[in-house]
Amino acid sequence: MKKYLLTVLTVLLPIITFAQDKGLDEKVNDAFMPIATWWEGFVLTRVPIGEYNIPFVVILLVVGATFFTVYFKFPSITKFKTAINTVRGRYVDIEKHGVDKLYNNDEALAVEDIPDTIRDESAHGEVSHFQALATAVSGTVGLGNIAGVAVAIGLGGPGATFWMIVCGLLGMSTKFVECTLGVKYRDVGPDGTVYGGPMYYLSKGLKEMGFGTFGKILGVLFAILCVGASFGGGNAFQSNQAAVQISTLLGLSGGSNGVIIGIVLAVLVGIVIIGGIKRIAKITEKIVPFMAGLYILASLIIIFANFSDIGFAFSLIIDGAFTPMAGLGGLVGVLIVGFQRAAFSNEAGAGSAAIAHSAVRTKYPASEGVVALLEPFIDTVVICTMTALVIIFFNINGTDAQSVFNYTAEHGSSVILNSNGQTINGVDLTSMAFDSVIPHFSYVLTIAIVLFAFSTMISWSYYGLQSWKYLFGKGKTADMVYKILFLLFVVIGAAATLDAVIKFSDAMILALVFPNMVGLFFLFPKVRQEMKRYLTAISIKKEAIQDGAEDITKHM
């Protein structure tokens, strides 16, 4: 650890010294913006459909998620209870030992032997279902839920909320598919370390089906893009909005604040990411419930404080989804904004969360697939919707739905306050909305934002590192190179403008969809087999308990 920190400080201290130059933030942004703009244009290539030009990646997401939802018979509804029970540990015994050994065999272990043997017979994996879910949720529940939603509402109006919810519900099916495959095709090292994610199920799964070369190409492409996504959406966007909120709260001004705040964040992140998935899981399982609970509580206070306007707010959301306000680019424009922001937030279809879920301890891949269903629900259906309502309420004054700012795409990712013409970015808009009901809550929100950003960055560092290992091997030197690059992008993100960062981050996250979704269309029948196997195991356990067998989970 000491050697690692020394290396980090050796690299970052010269940057701190150089940061004293006035206007360094602007210099970083000027260098970064052309790259971000070009990459966004390349990834969001549009396909003409009738009178509309729709990004192909959005079409791929919608078609894929809808297909998986119908094919697996609406798992977001039918498997929701199973997902809750799995996270609660109701089936941990069969996941560790196998149902045949425990409940369907005359020579099954005696109940009194379980407490002594259970420690020695764990399945492959490094973390529990809850830890895997917390790590993955910490990678998705981040500033996309705070700043990203504000950007969506500013661009697409209240109607964008409706399409974010639809995307979240459909994304539950996609997440189920990719995370089941992540566990099924993971690699386990001699020391028990798990290596998993789309790069593995694309290469191994397609090879199993006779498409080895194609699978290898997709796996390498995904790994390259995932490294880039870890630098962008999982890192630069988070540090950018954290730096903005800290600067606003403390009233900082000057040309190098972003760089300096970024360096501080980079050092803190560096201390954690050296520990790998086990340390990350231990951190996130504590941070995620706390920060999500804090944010949800504050949102509920504001929602109930504006209870009389709830009907008006939802009418704006529903009406705006199908008959958007003037200047918003029409129905398809609002739909694209909603889906794009939701995809950035919950990452369903991008495959990134499968990397964290692959590390779970279980003998049944589908057990983690059903747990992964909960991610888009928590992230998009619950938290994003709450943020959207807070902002919509903030902009309502009687019958005026745009009293504070106008919903328009004219100003990019910012909005213009009607009162003084001030330009406000995503996270500041959300902060103002909270402060309007809970005075000085921006101080608490700053802490939540920093925790959101911090947990997302450390989770995404794991995603990126796994992809880096896939490309360059599992040596310590290769690991160190990646971690230093990752920390450098913490600084770049904090220094650049939101426009530059969100263009780069959006495109990087969405680029993952291409190789991942193509692979899912080939491999989804494998998921059906695994789902049947897991549900059969649960059924056997239930029948055995009904016939008088002891529920072994009571002894675990």
Coordinates of C-alpha atoms in Angstrom, one line a residue, residues 277-476:
I277 CA -13.1 -6.3 -5.4
K278 CA -13.1 -7.5 -1.8
R279 CA -12.2 -4.1 -0.4
I280 CA -14.4 -2.3 -3.0
A281 CA -17.3 -4.6 -1.9
K282 CA -16.7 -3.9 1.8
I283 CA -16.7 -0.1 1.1
T284 CA -19.7 0.0 -1.2
E285 CA -21.9 -2.3 0.9
K286 CA -21.6 0.4 3.6
I287 CA -21.7 3.6 1.5
V288 CA -24.5 2.6 -1.0
P289 CA -27.3 1.9 1.5
F290 CA -26.4 5.1 3.5
M291 CA -26.2 7.5 0.6
A292 CA -29.2 6.0 -1.2
G293 CA -31.2 6.1 2.0
L294 CA -30.2 9.7 2.7
Y295 CA -31.0 10.8 -0.9
I296 CA -34.4 9.0 -1.0
L297 CA -35.4 10.4 2.4
A298 CA -34.8 14.0 1.3
S299 CA -36.6 13.3 -2.0
L300 CA -39.6 12.0 -0.2
I301 CA -39.7 15.0 2.1
I302 CA -39.8 17.3 -1.0
I303 CA -42.4 15.1 -2.7
F304 CA -44.7 15.1 0.3
A305 CA -44.1 18.9 0.8
N306 CA -45.5 19.3 -2.8
F307 CA -48.2 16.7 -2.4
S308 CA -50.8 19.0 -3.8
D309 CA -48.9 19.3 -7.1
I310 CA -48.3 15.6 -7.6
G311 CA -51.2 15.2 -10.0
F312 CA -50.0 18.2 -12.0
A313 CA -46.5 16.9 -12.1
F314 CA -47.5 13.4 -13.4
S315 CA -49.8 15.0 -16.0
L316 CA -46.8 17.0 -17.2
I317 CA -44.7 13.7 -17.3
I318 CA -47.4 11.7 -19.2
D319 CA -48.5 14.5 -21.5
G320 CA -44.9 15.6 -22.2
A321 CA -44.0 12.0 -23.1
F322 CA -46.4 11.9 -26.0
T323 CA -47.2 15.6 -26.8
P324 CA -43.9 17.4 -25.8
M325 CA -43.7 21.1 -25.3
A326 CA -42.7 23.3 -28.2
G327 CA -39.0 23.3 -29.1
L328 CA -38.2 19.9 -27.7
G329 CA -37.7 18.1 -31.0
G330 CA -41.0 16.2 -31.0
L331 CA -41.9 12.9 -29.5
V332 CA -38.9 11.0 -30.7
G333 CA -36.6 13.7 -29.5
V334 CA -38.0 13.3 -25.9
L335 CA -37.9 9.5 -26.2
I336 CA -34.2 9.6 -27.2
V337 CA -33.3 11.9 -24.4
G338 CA -35.1 9.7 -21.8
F339 CA -33.6 6.5 -23.1
Q340 CA -30.1 7.9 -23.5
R341 CA -30.0 9.3 -19.9
A342 CA -31.5 6.2 -18.4
A343 CA -29.1 4.0 -20.3
F344 CA -26.2 6.1 -19.0
S345 CA -27.6 5.8 -15.5
N346 CA -28.5 2.1 -15.2
E347 CA -26.1 0.8 -17.9
A348 CA -28.5 -2.0 -18.9
G349 CA -27.3 -3.3 -22.2
A350 CA -23.8 -1.9 -21.7
G351 CA -22.7 -5.1 -19.8
S352 CA -20.5 -3.3 -17.3
A353 CA -22.4 -4.5 -14.2
A354 CA -21.9 -8.1 -15.3
I355 CA -18.2 -7.7 -14.3
A356 CA -19.1 -7.0 -10.6
H357 CA -21.9 -9.6 -10.6
S358 CA -19.5 -12.3 -11.9
A359 CA -17.6 -12.3 -8.6
V360 CA -20.6 -13.6 -6.6
R361 CA -20.5 -16.9 -4.7
T362 CA -23.0 -19.3 -6.3
K363 CA -23.3 -22.6 -8.3
Y364 CA -26.3 -21.2 -10.2
P365 CA -25.5 -18.3 -12.6
A366 CA -29.2 -17.4 -12.9
S367 CA -29.3 -16.7 -9.2
E368 CA -27.2 -13.6 -9.8
G369 CA -29.2 -12.8 -12.9
V370 CA -32.4 -12.4 -11.0
V371 CA -30.5 -10.3 -8.3
A372 CA -29.3 -8.0 -11.1
L373 CA -33.0 -7.3 -12.0
L374 CA -33.1 -5.1 -9.0
E375 CA -30.4 -2.7 -10.3
P376 CA -32.4 -0.8 -13.0
F377 CA -35.4 -0.8 -10.7
I378 CA -33.5 0.9 -7.8
D379 CA -31.5 3.1 -10.1
T380 CA -34.0 4.3 -12.7
V381 CA -37.5 3.5 -11.7
V382 CA -37.1 4.7 -8.1
I383 CA -34.2 7.1 -7.7
C384 CA -34.2 8.8 -11.1
T385 CA -38.0 9.3 -10.9
M386 CA -37.6 10.9 -7.5
T387 CA -35.0 13.3 -8.8
A388 CA -37.2 14.1 -11.7
L389 CA -40.2 14.9 -9.5
V390 CA -38.0 17.2 -7.2
I391 CA -36.9 19.2 -10.3
I392 CA -40.4 19.4 -11.8
F393 CA -41.8 20.6 -8.5
F394 CA -39.1 23.2 -8.3
N395 CA -40.2 24.6 -11.7
I396 CA -43.9 24.7 -10.8
N397 CA -45.6 27.8 -9.6
G398 CA -49.4 27.4 -9.6
T399 CA -50.3 26.6 -13.1
D400 CA -47.0 27.7 -14.5
A401 CA -44.9 24.6 -15.3
Q402 CA -41.8 26.6 -16.3
S403 CA -41.6 29.3 -13.6
V404 CA -37.9 28.9 -12.8
F405 CA -36.4 27.8 -16.2
N406 CA -37.7 26.8 -19.6
Y407 CA -37.5 23.2 -20.9
T408 CA -35.5 23.5 -24.1
A409 CA -32.5 21.8 -25.8
E410 CA -31.3 25.3 -27.0
H411 CA -28.7 25.5 -24.2
G412 CA -27.2 22.1 -24.4
S413 CA -26.7 20.4 -21.0
S414 CA -27.5 23.6 -19.1
V415 CA -30.6 25.6 -18.3
I416 CA -31.1 29.4 -18.1
L417 CA -32.8 30.8 -15.0
N418 CA -35.7 33.1 -15.9
S419 CA -35.0 35.5 -13.0
N420 CA -31.5 36.5 -13.9
G421 CA -30.4 34.7 -17.0
Q422 CA -27.8 32.7 -15.0
T423 CA -26.6 29.4 -16.6
I424 CA -27.0 26.4 -14.4
N425 CA -25.6 22.9 -15.0
G426 CA -27.1 19.6 -14.0
V427 CA -25.9 19.1 -10.4
D428 CA -26.4 22.7 -9.5
L429 CA -30.0 22.6 -10.7
T430 CA -30.7 19.6 -8.5
S431 CA -29.1 21.2 -5.6
M432 CA -31.2 24.4 -6.0
A433 CA -34.3 22.2 -6.2
F434 CA -33.5 20.6 -2.9
D435 CA -32.6 23.9 -1.2
S436 CA -35.9 25.4 -2.2
V437 CA -37.7 23.1 0.2
I438 CA -35.0 22.0 2.6
P439 CA -32.9 25.1 3.4
H440 CA -29.1 24.5 3.3
F441 CA -29.6 20.9 2.2
S442 CA -27.0 21.6 -0.5
Y443 CA -24.4 21.0 2.3
V444 CA -25.8 17.5 2.9
L445 CA -26.3 17.0 -0.8
T446 CA -22.7 17.8 -1.4
I447 CA -21.7 15.0 0.9
A448 CA -24.1 12.6 -0.9
I449 CA -22.8 13.7 -4.3
V450 CA -19.2 13.1 -3.3
L451 CA -20.1 9.7 -1.9
F452 CA -22.1 8.9 -5.0
A453 CA -19.1 10.0 -7.2
F454 CA -16.6 8.2 -5.0
S455 CA -18.4 4.8 -4.9
T456 CA -19.1 5.0 -8.7
M457 CA -15.5 5.7 -9.4
I458 CA -14.1 2.8 -7.3
S459 CA -16.6 0.4 -8.8
W460 CA -15.8 1.5 -12.3
S461 CA -12.1 1.2 -11.6
Y462 CA -12.7 -2.5 -11.0
Y463 CA -14.7 -2.8 -14.3
G464 CA -11.9 -1.1 -16.2
L465 CA -9.2 -3.0 -14.5
Q466 CA -10.8 -6.4 -15.3
S467 CA -11.0 -5.3 -19.0
W468 CA -7.4 -4.1 -18.9
K469 CA -6.3 -7.5 -17.5
Y470 CA -8.2 -9.2 -20.3
L471 CA -6.2 -7.2 -22.8
F472 CA -2.8 -7.0 -21.2
G473 CA -2.6 -9.9 -18.8
K474 CA -2.8 -10.2 -15.0
G475 CA 0.6 -8.7 -13.9
K476 CA 1.2 -6.1 -11.3

